[in-house]
Structure formats: C-alpha cells, structure tokens
Amino acid sequence: MNKAQNIIVATDFSENANRAVEQASALAQAWHAQLALLHVFNDSVWASLKAVYDWPGWANAEDPAKLAQSRLNELAARIGKEYAVPVAAHLLKGRASQQIGQFVAAQPAGLLVIGEHGENWVRDTVLGGTALKVLEAAKIPVLLVRGGHRGLYRQILIATDFSASATRAARLALDLFPDAQHHLLHAYVVPFEASMRMGGAQDEDIRHYREKEYEQAMLKLEAFAVDCDIHAAAGFSKLALYGYPASVLFEQARGMQTDLVAIGKHGGGALEEKLLGSVTQNVLYHAGCDVLLSA
C-alpha cells in the first residue's frame, strides 16, 4: 500500500474523538494524504436526550443537525489550515456504525481512524459499541487512537501467532511506518502443561519442554520475519516469550514504551472472518497505546 493516500477519520466531537482527529491529521500531513472528516448525526439520540433532560432551552435551540454541520465545517477548516492538508467534511445521518461502514465501503481510502469511545451514554464503557462494530466490519485497516501520540510511530510492537491475519498486520505496519523500530512478538505455552504436572512431570521436565517450544517459536519467528520482509525496517527485533498472549503483549508494550501495537483481526483458529478474535478484543480494550488493526 505504501502509505495511505486517503484517510478517513470519524468524530462525535468528544475528547477521545478529538485525539483521533488530531492524529489522523498529523498522519495526513506526514504522508501528503487527503483527509475525510466524518460526523454521524442521529435524530433518535437527540430525541432521547430531550426526553431525559427537560431543559427549557431545547424549545428555542437551533436545528441540531445544522449546528453539527457548522461545527464540522469549522473543524475541517481549522485542520486544513493548521496541518496544511486537504480536508473534506461529511455529515451523515443515521446510526453511526452503519453509516461509517457504508461510507468506508464506498471510498478508496487506505486507513480509517477512530477514537476508543465517544459520548454514547447507553453503551460506551471502555471501548464504545460503535467503535467495536466499526472495527469488526471495516474492510480497510483501522487505527484506534487512545493515547496522546502525534505523528509517525517510532516503537511498534507486532503481535503474531503466524496466521495470515498476523502476516497482514506485520506487512501493514511496515508499509505505513518503515522508519520505525518493529518488534515481532510471539507468546507461547507448553501444550497440556497443567495435565503433565498432574501426571507427575517435574519442574526439570517442564523446563525442557518450554525450551523446546522456545526454539520452535524462534525458528517460526525468523521465517515469519522473512515472509513479511521485516528486515527492510529501520530496525527490528524478534521476541518469543512464555505466557498468555495478551498478558505478554501488555507487559512488553509497557517495558518498551511502545506507541503502537499492530495486530490482526483474529488468529489462526476456527473463527469467522467477520469476528474479532478474543486476544484481539483484549488488546483493543486494554492496550495502553494506539492499536493498528489490519483489514
């Protein structure tokens, strides 16, 4: 793909969405890309808001759709001037996840940028319901912005289980950020280790099997690195560590001061393509940095 020449960013004007807009704008500036700025206006949300909050000012308030369009235009104008990038503002009407999905499907964009959650007062907790639906359905790469990083990423942790989905994630990270330090990470365990202990296996036996698994993991990591051409990155490393994938990833991300985690939608198990894998969802919910999700 060699950089995303067209970037889509969705905003509901919340603080988290603002961070996504700023990062999308910084990337557009770095890549000389065009930016599509989206806001989805939902009439039913406004109706519910009026029903819950009996505020006298609602009666004389200006048409909320017009207000949203005006605010969107102002934001687009500021972004275009501040970052010197072409920005197109799009006000869509309906359910956010559906409208964003349809817009993305109709555009020749290379990246969708969203915040981790907005002001959906019914369903948003850690990762908003809208964000999760968009992540599951998107046919292009998605950047989930949750930190304060601006511009190109420098320390990228790439989670791999050697599946096709992980391969796409690694190649995507390299295509978009070739000058970054790329760290390939695979978490491994000894199959049926608990059962072996119950059957009488000693610590020395378990260590032996762990060493065997580590050796196999490093061989697979080298083959994976070659297949993804990670050696072409400005810098790279390979890590095979014992433990549960998400826990290992979080610990390494903190220790390396990672500013981006790249991961596939799902692993090599028998999961449907339309669903996010359990490890991927765990990362999306709990990673302390931005997350790049391959298509």
PDB file of C-alpha atoms in Angstrom:
ATOM      1  CA  MET A   1       0.000   0.000   0.000  1.00  0.00           C
ATOM      2  CA  ASN A   2       2.942   2.349   0.705  1.00  0.00           C
ATOM      3  CA  LYS A   3       1.185   4.924   2.849  1.00  0.00           C
ATOM      4  CA  ALA A   4      -2.478   5.747   2.929  1.00  0.00           C
ATOM      5  CA  GLN A   5      -3.183   8.493   0.399  1.00  0.00           C
ATOM      6  CA  ASN A   6      -6.740   8.856   1.650  1.00  0.00           C
ATOM      7  CA  ILE A   7      -7.544   8.805   5.369  1.00  0.00           C
ATOM      8  CA  ILE A   8     -10.994   8.737   6.924  1.00  0.00           C
ATOM      9  CA  VAL A   9     -11.494   9.911  10.491  1.00  0.00           C
ATOM     10  CA  ALA A  10     -14.775   9.821  12.393  1.00  0.00           C
ATOM     11  CA  THR A  11     -15.660  12.272  15.132  1.00  0.00           C
ATOM     12  CA  ASP A  12     -18.524  12.876  17.544  1.00  0.00           C
ATOM     13  CA  PHE A  13     -16.678  15.950  18.896  1.00  0.00           C
ATOM     14  CA  SER A  14     -15.846  14.191  22.162  1.00  0.00           C
ATOM     15  CA  GLU A  15     -12.394  14.433  23.751  1.00  0.00           C
ATOM     16  CA  ASN A  16     -11.426  10.944  22.599  1.00  0.00           C
ATOM     17  CA  ALA A  17     -12.615  11.660  19.056  1.00  0.00           C
ATOM     18  CA  ASN A  18     -10.622  14.897  19.059  1.00  0.00           C
ATOM     19  CA  ARG A  19      -7.445  12.916  19.737  1.00  0.00           C
ATOM     20  CA  ALA A  20      -8.245  10.682  16.776  1.00  0.00           C
ATOM     21  CA  VAL A  21      -8.818  13.706  14.531  1.00  0.00           C
ATOM     22  CA  GLU A  22      -5.504  15.287  15.551  1.00  0.00           C
ATOM     23  CA  GLN A  23      -3.559  12.063  14.938  1.00  0.00           C
ATOM     24  CA  ALA A  24      -5.268  11.434  11.592  1.00  0.00           C
ATOM     25  CA  SER A  25      -4.405  14.987  10.572  1.00  0.00           C
ATOM     26  CA  ALA A  26      -0.769  14.560  11.619  1.00  0.00           C
ATOM     27  CA  LEU A  27      -0.501  11.359   9.575  1.00  0.00           C
ATOM     28  CA  ALA A  28      -2.165  13.019   6.581  1.00  0.00           C
ATOM     29  CA  GLN A  29       0.390  15.798   6.815  1.00  0.00           C
ATOM     30  CA  ALA A  30       3.315  13.356   7.020  1.00  0.00           C
ATOM     31  CA  TRP A  31       2.041  11.283   4.081  1.00  0.00           C
ATOM     32  CA  HIS A  32       0.704  14.189   1.978  1.00  0.00           C
ATOM     33  CA  ALA A  33      -2.663  12.463   2.101  1.00  0.00           C
ATOM     34  CA  GLN A  34      -6.235  13.687   1.815  1.00  0.00           C
ATOM     35  CA  LEU A  35      -8.472  13.616   4.870  1.00  0.00           C
ATOM     36  CA  ALA A  36     -12.195  12.828   5.000  1.00  0.00           C
ATOM     37  CA  LEU A  37     -13.736  14.100   8.246  1.00  0.00           C
ATOM     38  CA  LEU A  38     -16.977  12.331   9.232  1.00  0.00           C
ATOM     39  CA  HIS A  39     -19.692  13.076  11.728  1.00  0.00           C
ATOM     40  CA  VAL A  40     -22.822  10.952  12.010  1.00  0.00           C
ATOM     41  CA  PHE A  41     -25.883  12.806  13.243  1.00  0.00           C
ATOM     42  CA  ASN A  42     -28.561  10.634  14.830  1.00  0.00           C
ATOM     43  CA  ASP A  43     -32.019  12.191  15.258  1.00  0.00           C
ATOM     44  CA  SER A  44     -33.126   9.486  17.698  1.00  0.00           C
ATOM     45  CA  VAL A  45     -30.244  10.281  20.061  1.00  0.00           C
ATOM     46  CA  TRP A  46     -31.325  13.922  20.195  1.00  0.00           C
ATOM     47  CA  ALA A  47     -34.942  12.894  20.796  1.00  0.00           C
ATOM     48  CA  SER A  48     -33.837  10.663  23.691  1.00  0.00           C
ATOM     49  CA  LEU A  49     -31.653  13.436  25.080  1.00  0.00           C
ATOM     50  CA  LYS A  50     -34.587  15.852  25.120  1.00  0.00           C
ATOM     51  CA  ALA A  51     -36.781  13.240  26.792  1.00  0.00           C
ATOM     52  CA  VAL A  52     -34.261  12.593  29.559  1.00  0.00           C
ATOM     53  CA  TYR A  53     -33.151  16.187  30.172  1.00  0.00           C
ATOM     54  CA  ASP A  54     -36.116  18.534  30.350  1.00  0.00           C
ATOM     55  CA  TRP A  55     -34.074  21.666  29.645  1.00  0.00           C
ATOM     56  CA  PRO A  56     -36.139  24.797  28.742  1.00  0.00           C
ATOM     57  CA  GLY A  57     -33.548  25.860  26.195  1.00  0.00           C
ATOM     58  CA  TRP A  58     -34.424  22.945  23.905  1.00  0.00           C
ATOM     59  CA  ALA A  59     -37.550  24.758  22.728  1.00  0.00           C
ATOM     60  CA  ASN A  60     -35.622  27.641  21.187  1.00  0.00           C
ATOM     61  CA  ALA A  61     -32.489  25.738  20.238  1.00  0.00           C
ATOM     62  CA  GLU A  62     -31.243  25.907  16.670  1.00  0.00           C
ATOM     63  CA  ASP A  63     -31.659  22.848  14.440  1.00  0.00           C
ATOM     64  CA  PRO A  64     -29.093  20.413  15.947  1.00  0.00           C
ATOM     65  CA  ALA A  65     -28.227  18.999  12.505  1.00  0.00           C
ATOM     66  CA  LYS A  66     -27.296  22.475  11.308  1.00  0.00           C
ATOM     67  CA  LEU A  67     -25.255  23.045  14.429  1.00  0.00           C
ATOM     68  CA  ALA A  68     -23.407  19.767  13.830  1.00  0.00           C
ATOM     69  CA  GLN A  69     -22.711  20.720  10.213  1.00  0.00           C
ATOM     70  CA  SER A  70     -21.419  24.126  11.277  1.00  0.00           C
ATOM     71  CA  ARG A  71     -19.153  22.636  13.924  1.00  0.00           C
ATOM     72  CA  LEU A  72     -17.882  20.049  11.457  1.00  0.00           C
ATOM     73  CA  ASN A  73     -17.105  22.727   8.869  1.00  0.00           C
ATOM     74  CA  GLU A  74     -15.233  24.778  11.458  1.00  0.00           C
ATOM     75  CA  LEU A  75     -13.191  21.760  12.495  1.00  0.00           C
ATOM     76  CA  ALA A  76     -12.368  20.897   8.878  1.00  0.00           C
ATOM     77  CA  ALA A  77     -11.264  24.476   8.188  1.00  0.00           C
ATOM     78  CA  ARG A  78      -9.004  24.529  11.254  1.00  0.00           C
ATOM     79  CA  ILE A  79      -7.451  21.167  10.456  1.00  0.00           C
ATOM     80  CA  GLY A  80      -6.835  22.135   6.836  1.00  0.00           C
ATOM     81  CA  LYS A  81      -5.112  25.361   7.845  1.00  0.00           C
ATOM     82  CA  GLU A  82      -3.149  24.001  10.805  1.00  0.00           C
ATOM     83  CA  TYR A  83      -1.865  20.846   9.109  1.00  0.00           C
ATOM     84  CA  ALA A  84      -1.851  22.088   5.502  1.00  0.00           C
ATOM     85  CA  VAL A  85      -3.823  19.090   4.232  1.00  0.00           C
ATOM     86  CA  PRO A  86      -6.925  18.883   2.018  1.00  0.00           C
ATOM     87  CA  VAL A  87      -9.954  18.125   4.205  1.00  0.00           C
ATOM     88  CA  ALA A  88     -13.485  17.212   3.123  1.00  0.00           C
ATOM     89  CA  ALA A  89     -16.257  17.392   5.745  1.00  0.00           C
ATOM     90  CA  HIS A  90     -19.093  14.848   5.542  1.00  0.00           C
ATOM     91  CA  LEU A  91     -22.209  14.966   7.712  1.00  0.00           C
ATOM     92  CA  LEU A  92     -24.018  11.622   7.632  1.00  0.00           C
ATOM     93  CA  LYS A  93     -27.370  10.800   9.215  1.00  0.00           C
ATOM     94  CA  GLY A  94     -28.390   7.565  10.896  1.00  0.00           C
ATOM     95  CA  ARG A  95     -26.704   5.002  13.135  1.00  0.00           C
ATOM     96  CA  ALA A  96     -23.004   5.706  13.485  1.00  0.00           C
ATOM     97  CA  SER A  97     -21.629   2.197  12.924  1.00  0.00           C
ATOM     98  CA  GLN A  98     -23.822   1.622   9.869  1.00  0.00           C
ATOM     99  CA  GLN A  99     -23.158   4.999   8.266  1.00  0.00           C
ATOM    100  CA  ILE A 100     -19.413   4.872   8.868  1.00  0.00           C
ATOM    101  CA  GLY A 101     -19.280   1.348   7.434  1.00  0.00           C
ATOM    102  CA  GLN A 102     -21.166   2.367   4.296  1.00  0.00           C
ATOM    103  CA  PHE A 103     -19.013   5.447   3.796  1.00  0.00           C
ATOM    104  CA  VAL A 104     -15.797   3.453   4.175  1.00  0.00           C
ATOM    105  CA  ALA A 105     -17.021   0.812   1.725  1.00  0.00           C
ATOM    106  CA  ALA A 106     -17.755   3.490  -0.898  1.00  0.00           C
ATOM    107  CA  GLN A 107     -14.434   5.343  -0.622  1.00  0.00           C
ATOM    108  CA  PRO A 108     -10.955   4.431  -1.957  1.00  0.00           C
ATOM    109  CA  ALA A 109      -9.369   5.029   1.444  1.00  0.00           C
ATOM    110  CA  GLY A 110      -6.334   3.309   2.915  1.00  0.00           C
ATOM    111  CA  LEU A 111      -6.948   3.919   6.611  1.00  0.00           C
ATOM    112  CA  LEU A 112      -9.842   4.578   8.981  1.00  0.00           C
ATOM    113  CA  VAL A 113      -9.030   6.399  12.229  1.00  0.00           C
ATOM    114  CA  ILE A 114     -11.387   6.331  15.216  1.00  0.00           C
ATOM    115  CA  GLY A 115     -11.265   7.139  18.918  1.00  0.00           C
ATOM    116  CA  GLU A 116     -11.728   4.440  21.533  1.00  0.00           C
ATOM    117  CA  HIS A 117     -15.181   5.682  22.588  1.00  0.00           C
ATOM    118  CA  GLY A 118     -17.337   8.749  22.455  1.00  0.00           C
ATOM    119  CA  GLU A 119     -20.419  10.050  24.175  1.00  0.00           C
ATOM    120  CA  ASN A 120     -22.781   7.120  23.635  1.00  0.00           C
ATOM    121  CA  TRP A 121     -24.326   7.320  27.112  1.00  0.00           C
ATOM    122  CA  VAL A 122     -26.068   3.944  26.800  1.00  0.00           C
ATOM    123  CA  ARG A 123     -23.362   1.519  25.697  1.00  0.00           C
ATOM    124  CA  ASP A 124     -19.904   3.080  25.920  1.00  0.00           C
ATOM    125  CA  THR A 125     -17.719   1.772  28.722  1.00  0.00           C
ATOM    126  CA  VAL A 126     -14.081   1.191  27.742  1.00  0.00           C
ATOM    127  CA  LEU A 127     -14.371   0.609  24.027  1.00  0.00           C
ATOM    128  CA  GLY A 128     -17.576   2.012  22.628  1.00  0.00           C
ATOM    129  CA  GLY A 129     -20.224  -0.118  20.957  1.00  0.00           C
ATOM    130  CA  THR A 130     -19.944   1.957  17.779  1.00  0.00           C
ATOM    131  CA  ALA A 131     -16.159   1.598  17.667  1.00  0.00           C
ATOM    132  CA  LEU A 132     -16.295  -2.170  18.147  1.00  0.00           C
ATOM    133  CA  LYS A 133     -18.883  -2.626  15.382  1.00  0.00           C
ATOM    134  CA  VAL A 134     -16.813  -0.495  13.002  1.00  0.00           C
ATOM    135  CA  LEU A 135     -13.670  -2.462  13.827  1.00  0.00           C
ATOM    136  CA  GLU A 136     -15.400  -5.761  13.137  1.00  0.00           C
ATOM    137  CA  ALA A 137     -16.942  -4.679   9.830  1.00  0.00           C
ATOM    138  CA  ALA A 138     -14.236  -2.485   8.285  1.00  0.00           C
ATOM    139  CA  LYS A 139     -12.667  -3.782   5.079  1.00  0.00           C
ATOM    140  CA  ILE A 140      -9.700  -1.424   5.369  1.00  0.00           C
ATOM    141  CA  PRO A 141      -7.093  -1.046   8.119  1.00  0.00           C
ATOM    142  CA  VAL A 142      -8.287   0.737  11.260  1.00  0.00           C
ATOM    143  CA  LEU A 143      -6.224   2.842  13.637  1.00  0.00           C
ATOM    144  CA  LEU A 144      -7.726   3.011  17.123  1.00  0.00           C
ATOM    145  CA  VAL A 145      -6.378   6.123  18.842  1.00  0.00           C
ATOM    146  CA  ARG A 146      -6.389   6.038  22.617  1.00  0.00           C
ATOM    147  CA  GLY A 147      -3.165   7.800  23.598  1.00  0.00           C
ATOM    148  CA  GLY A 148      -1.731  11.247  23.044  1.00  0.00           C
ATOM    149  CA  HIS A 149       0.844  10.298  20.403  1.00  0.00           C
ATOM    150  CA  ARG A 150       1.045  12.609  17.395  1.00  0.00           C
ATOM    151  CA  GLY A 151       2.637  11.869  14.051  1.00  0.00           C
ATOM    152  CA  LEU A 152       4.532   8.842  12.797  1.00  0.00           C
ATOM    153  CA  TYR A 153       5.022   5.971  15.229  1.00  0.00           C
ATOM    154  CA  ARG A 154       8.547   5.010  16.279  1.00  0.00           C
ATOM    155  CA  GLN A 155       8.179   1.932  18.505  1.00  0.00           C
ATOM    156  CA  ILE A 156       5.804  -0.687  17.076  1.00  0.00           C
ATOM    157  CA  LEU A 157       5.003  -3.996  18.722  1.00  0.00           C
ATOM    158  CA  ILE A 158       3.630  -6.554  16.264  1.00  0.00           C
ATOM    159  CA  ALA A 159       1.750  -9.469  17.797  1.00  0.00           C
ATOM    160  CA  THR A 160       1.940 -12.668  15.793  1.00  0.00           C
ATOM    161  CA  ASP A 161       0.580 -16.180  16.006  1.00  0.00           C
ATOM    162  CA  PHE A 162       1.949 -16.857  12.490  1.00  0.00           C
ATOM    163  CA  SER A 163      -1.537 -16.718  10.957  1.00  0.00           C
ATOM    164  CA  ALA A 164      -2.436 -14.994   7.688  1.00  0.00           C
ATOM    165  CA  SER A 165      -4.091 -12.242   9.716  1.00  0.00           C
ATOM    166  CA  ALA A 166      -0.871 -11.611  11.659  1.00  0.00           C
ATOM    167  CA  THR A 167       1.084 -11.536   8.400  1.00  0.00           C
ATOM    168  CA  ARG A 168      -1.201  -8.812   7.060  1.00  0.00           C
ATOM    169  CA  ALA A 169      -0.749  -6.807  10.262  1.00  0.00           C
ATOM    170  CA  ALA A 170       3.052  -7.022  10.090  1.00  0.00           C
ATOM    171  CA  ARG A 171       3.175  -6.028   6.437  1.00  0.00           C
ATOM    172  CA  LEU A 172       0.769  -3.166   7.060  1.00  0.00           C
ATOM    173  CA  ALA A 173       2.880  -1.782   9.905  1.00  0.00           C
ATOM    174  CA  LEU A 174       5.995  -1.947   7.731  1.00  0.00           C
ATOM    175  CA  ASP A 175       4.258  -0.311   4.753  1.00  0.00           C
ATOM    176  CA  LEU A 176       2.926   2.571   6.816  1.00  0.00           C
ATOM    177  CA  PHE A 177       5.875   3.101   9.160  1.00  0.00           C
ATOM    178  CA  PRO A 178       9.096   1.784   7.566  1.00  0.00           C
ATOM    179  CA  ASP A 179      11.319   4.082   9.652  1.00  0.00           C
ATOM    180  CA  ALA A 180      10.035   2.758  12.978  1.00  0.00           C
ATOM    181  CA  GLN A 181      11.524   0.091  15.206  1.00  0.00           C
ATOM    182  CA  HIS A 182       9.460  -3.060  14.614  1.00  0.00           C
ATOM    183  CA  HIS A 183       9.345  -5.677  17.354  1.00  0.00           C
ATOM    184  CA  LEU A 184       7.848  -9.062  16.457  1.00  0.00           C
ATOM    185  CA  LEU A 185       6.325 -10.769  19.475  1.00  0.00           C
ATOM    186  CA  HIS A 186       5.061 -14.319  19.824  1.00  0.00           C
ATOM    187  CA  ALA A 187       3.725 -15.703  23.091  1.00  0.00           C
ATOM    188  CA  TYR A 188       3.968 -19.460  23.543  1.00  0.00           C
ATOM    189  CA  VAL A 189       2.919 -22.064  26.083  1.00  0.00           C
ATOM    190  CA  VAL A 190       3.609 -25.765  26.570  1.00  0.00           C
ATOM    191  CA  PRO A 191       0.517 -27.704  25.444  1.00  0.00           C
ATOM    192  CA  PHE A 192      -1.148 -29.573  28.310  1.00  0.00           C
ATOM    193  CA  GLU A 193       1.449 -28.358  30.818  1.00  0.00           C
ATOM    194  CA  ALA A 194      -1.016 -28.487  33.703  1.00  0.00           C
ATOM    195  CA  SER A 195      -2.005 -32.037  32.785  1.00  0.00           C
ATOM    196  CA  MET A 196       1.640 -33.074  32.643  1.00  0.00           C
ATOM    197  CA  ARG A 197       2.200 -31.712  36.139  1.00  0.00           C
ATOM    198  CA  MET A 198      -0.812 -33.618  37.398  1.00  0.00           C
ATOM    199  CA  GLY A 199       0.642 -36.706  35.766  1.00  0.00           C
ATOM    200  CA  GLY A 200       3.882 -36.370  37.723  1.00  0.00           C
ATOM    201  CA  ALA A 201       6.092 -34.225  35.472  1.00  0.00           C
ATOM    202  CA  GLN A 202       8.818 -32.432  37.433  1.00  0.00           C
ATOM    203  CA  ASP A 203       9.982 -28.826  37.045  1.00  0.00           C
ATOM    204  CA  GLU A 204      13.026 -30.011  35.093  1.00  0.00           C
ATOM    205  CA  ASP A 205      10.756 -31.834  32.641  1.00  0.00           C
ATOM    206  CA  ILE A 206       8.608 -28.725  32.180  1.00  0.00           C
ATOM    207  CA  ARG A 207      11.708 -26.565  31.621  1.00  0.00           C
ATOM    208  CA  HIS A 208      12.830 -28.970  28.926  1.00  0.00           C
ATOM    209  CA  TYR A 209       9.523 -28.733  27.087  1.00  0.00           C
ATOM    210  CA  ARG A 210       9.481 -24.951  27.443  1.00  0.00           C
ATOM    211  CA  GLU A 211      12.949 -24.758  25.904  1.00  0.00           C
ATOM    212  CA  LYS A 212      11.764 -26.889  23.002  1.00  0.00           C
ATOM    213  CA  GLU A 213       8.756 -24.632  22.467  1.00  0.00           C
ATOM    214  CA  TYR A 214      11.001 -21.558  22.601  1.00  0.00           C
ATOM    215  CA  GLU A 215      13.356 -22.975  19.988  1.00  0.00           C
ATOM    216  CA  GLN A 216      10.445 -23.768  17.674  1.00  0.00           C
ATOM    217  CA  ALA A 217       8.959 -20.327  18.234  1.00  0.00           C
ATOM    218  CA  MET A 218      12.210 -18.571  17.311  1.00  0.00           C
ATOM    219  CA  LEU A 219      12.524 -20.614  14.124  1.00  0.00           C
ATOM    220  CA  LYS A 220       8.967 -19.692  13.179  1.00  0.00           C
ATOM    221  CA  LEU A 221       9.607 -16.028  14.026  1.00  0.00           C
ATOM    222  CA  GLU A 222      12.592 -15.936  11.684  1.00  0.00           C
ATOM    223  CA  ALA A 223      10.556 -17.466   8.861  1.00  0.00           C
ATOM    224  CA  PHE A 224       7.724 -15.041   9.623  1.00  0.00           C
ATOM    225  CA  ALA A 225      10.124 -12.071   9.538  1.00  0.00           C
ATOM    226  CA  VAL A 226      11.448 -13.130   6.156  1.00  0.00           C
ATOM    227  CA  ASP A 227       7.950 -13.652   4.773  1.00  0.00           C
ATOM    228  CA  CYS A 228       6.867 -10.180   5.944  1.00  0.00           C
ATOM    229  CA  ASP A 229      10.156  -8.554   4.903  1.00  0.00           C
ATOM    230  CA  ILE A 230      10.551  -7.034   8.355  1.00  0.00           C
ATOM    231  CA  HIS A 231      14.298  -6.934   7.754  1.00  0.00           C
ATOM    232  CA  ALA A 232      13.582  -3.941   5.490  1.00  0.00           C
ATOM    233  CA  ALA A 233      12.511  -1.867   8.506  1.00  0.00           C
ATOM    234  CA  ALA A 234      14.830   0.724  10.024  1.00  0.00           C
ATOM    235  CA  GLY A 235      15.201  -1.625  12.968  1.00  0.00           C
ATOM    236  CA  PHE A 236      13.596  -4.827  14.183  1.00  0.00           C
ATOM    237  CA  SER A 237      13.748  -7.474  16.858  1.00  0.00           C
ATOM    238  CA  LYS A 238      12.188 -10.891  17.456  1.00  0.00           C
ATOM    239  CA  LEU A 239      10.784 -11.935  20.815  1.00  0.00           C
ATOM    240  CA  ALA A 240       9.370 -15.305  21.848  1.00  0.00           C
ATOM    241  CA  LEU A 241       8.097 -15.210  25.412  1.00  0.00           C
ATOM    242  CA  TYR A 242       6.275 -17.706  27.594  1.00  0.00           C
ATOM    243  CA  GLY A 243       2.769 -16.802  28.727  1.00  0.00           C
ATOM    244  CA  TYR A 244      -0.757 -15.822  27.731  1.00  0.00           C
ATOM    245  CA  PRO A 245      -0.600 -13.699  24.543  1.00  0.00           C
ATOM    246  CA  ALA A 246      -2.428 -10.596  25.777  1.00  0.00           C
ATOM    247  CA  SER A 247      -0.629 -10.507  29.139  1.00  0.00           C
ATOM    248  CA  VAL A 248       2.778 -10.915  27.479  1.00  0.00           C
ATOM    249  CA  LEU A 249       1.938  -8.206  24.953  1.00  0.00           C
ATOM    250  CA  PHE A 250       0.818  -5.698  27.609  1.00  0.00           C
ATOM    251  CA  GLU A 251       3.950  -6.262  29.684  1.00  0.00           C
ATOM    252  CA  GLN A 252       6.245  -5.830  26.696  1.00  0.00           C
ATOM    253  CA  ALA A 253       4.357  -2.785  25.433  1.00  0.00           C
ATOM    254  CA  ARG A 254       4.868  -1.075  28.786  1.00  0.00           C
ATOM    255  CA  GLY A 255       8.514  -2.081  29.046  1.00  0.00           C
ATOM    256  CA  MET A 256       9.369  -0.934  25.527  1.00  0.00           C
ATOM    257  CA  GLN A 257       7.343   2.275  25.798  1.00  0.00           C
ATOM    258  CA  THR A 258       5.533   1.158  22.668  1.00  0.00           C
ATOM    259  CA  ASP A 259       3.460   3.816  20.927  1.00  0.00           C
ATOM    260  CA  LEU A 260       1.636   1.409  18.590  1.00  0.00           C
ATOM    261  CA  VAL A 261       0.524  -2.217  18.718  1.00  0.00           C
ATOM    262  CA  ALA A 262      -0.199  -3.873  15.363  1.00  0.00           C
ATOM    263  CA  ILE A 263      -2.425  -6.934  15.385  1.00  0.00           C
ATOM    264  CA  GLY A 264      -4.656  -8.953  13.070  1.00  0.00           C
ATOM    265  CA  LYS A 265      -8.408  -9.221  13.469  1.00  0.00           C
ATOM    266  CA  HIS A 266      -8.238 -12.848  14.539  1.00  0.00           C
ATOM    267  CA  GLY A 267      -5.829 -15.706  14.870  1.00  0.00           C
ATOM    268  CA  GLY A 268      -5.475 -18.998  13.140  1.00  0.00           C
ATOM    269  CA  GLY A 269      -8.353 -20.718  14.912  1.00  0.00           C
ATOM    270  CA  ALA A 270     -11.757 -21.582  13.531  1.00  0.00           C
ATOM    271  CA  LEU A 271     -13.158 -18.067  13.937  1.00  0.00           C
ATOM    272  CA  GLU A 272     -15.368 -16.430  11.371  1.00  0.00           C
ATOM    273  CA  GLU A 273     -13.718 -13.691   9.318  1.00  0.00           C
ATOM    274  CA  LYS A 274     -16.296 -11.156  10.479  1.00  0.00           C
ATOM    275  CA  LEU A 275     -15.484 -11.625  14.156  1.00  0.00           C
ATOM    276  CA  LEU A 276     -12.632 -10.235  16.189  1.00  0.00           C
ATOM    277  CA  GLY A 277     -10.549 -12.854  17.977  1.00  0.00           C
ATOM    278  CA  SER A 278     -10.501 -12.971  21.789  1.00  0.00           C
ATOM    279  CA  VAL A 279      -6.867 -11.837  22.059  1.00  0.00           C
ATOM    280  CA  THR A 280      -7.506  -9.006  19.606  1.00  0.00           C
ATOM    281  CA  GLN A 281     -10.515  -7.824  21.608  1.00  0.00           C
ATOM    282  CA  ASN A 282      -8.467  -7.981  24.809  1.00  0.00           C
ATOM    283  CA  VAL A 283      -5.790  -5.809  23.197  1.00  0.00           C
ATOM    284  CA  LEU A 284      -8.361  -3.350  21.876  1.00  0.00           C
ATOM    285  CA  TYR A 285      -9.918  -2.996  25.309  1.00  0.00           C
ATOM    286  CA  HIS A 286      -6.800  -2.861  27.455  1.00  0.00           C
ATOM    287  CA  ALA A 287      -3.721  -1.792  25.468  1.00  0.00           C
ATOM    288  CA  GLY A 288      -2.312   1.432  26.849  1.00  0.00           C
ATOM    289  CA  CYS A 289      -1.360   2.781  23.435  1.00  0.00           C
ATOM    290  CA  ASP A 290      -2.792   3.144  19.936  1.00  0.00           C
ATOM    291  CA  VAL A 291      -3.728  -0.039  18.080  1.00  0.00           C
ATOM    292  CA  LEU A 292      -3.435  -0.730  14.347  1.00  0.00           C
ATOM    293  CA  LEU A 293      -5.835  -3.407  13.123  1.00  0.00           C
ATOM    294  CA  SER A 294      -5.222  -4.959   9.718  1.00  0.00           C
ATOM    295  CA  ALA A 295      -8.078  -5.492   7.279  1.00  0.00           C
TER     296      ALA A 295
END
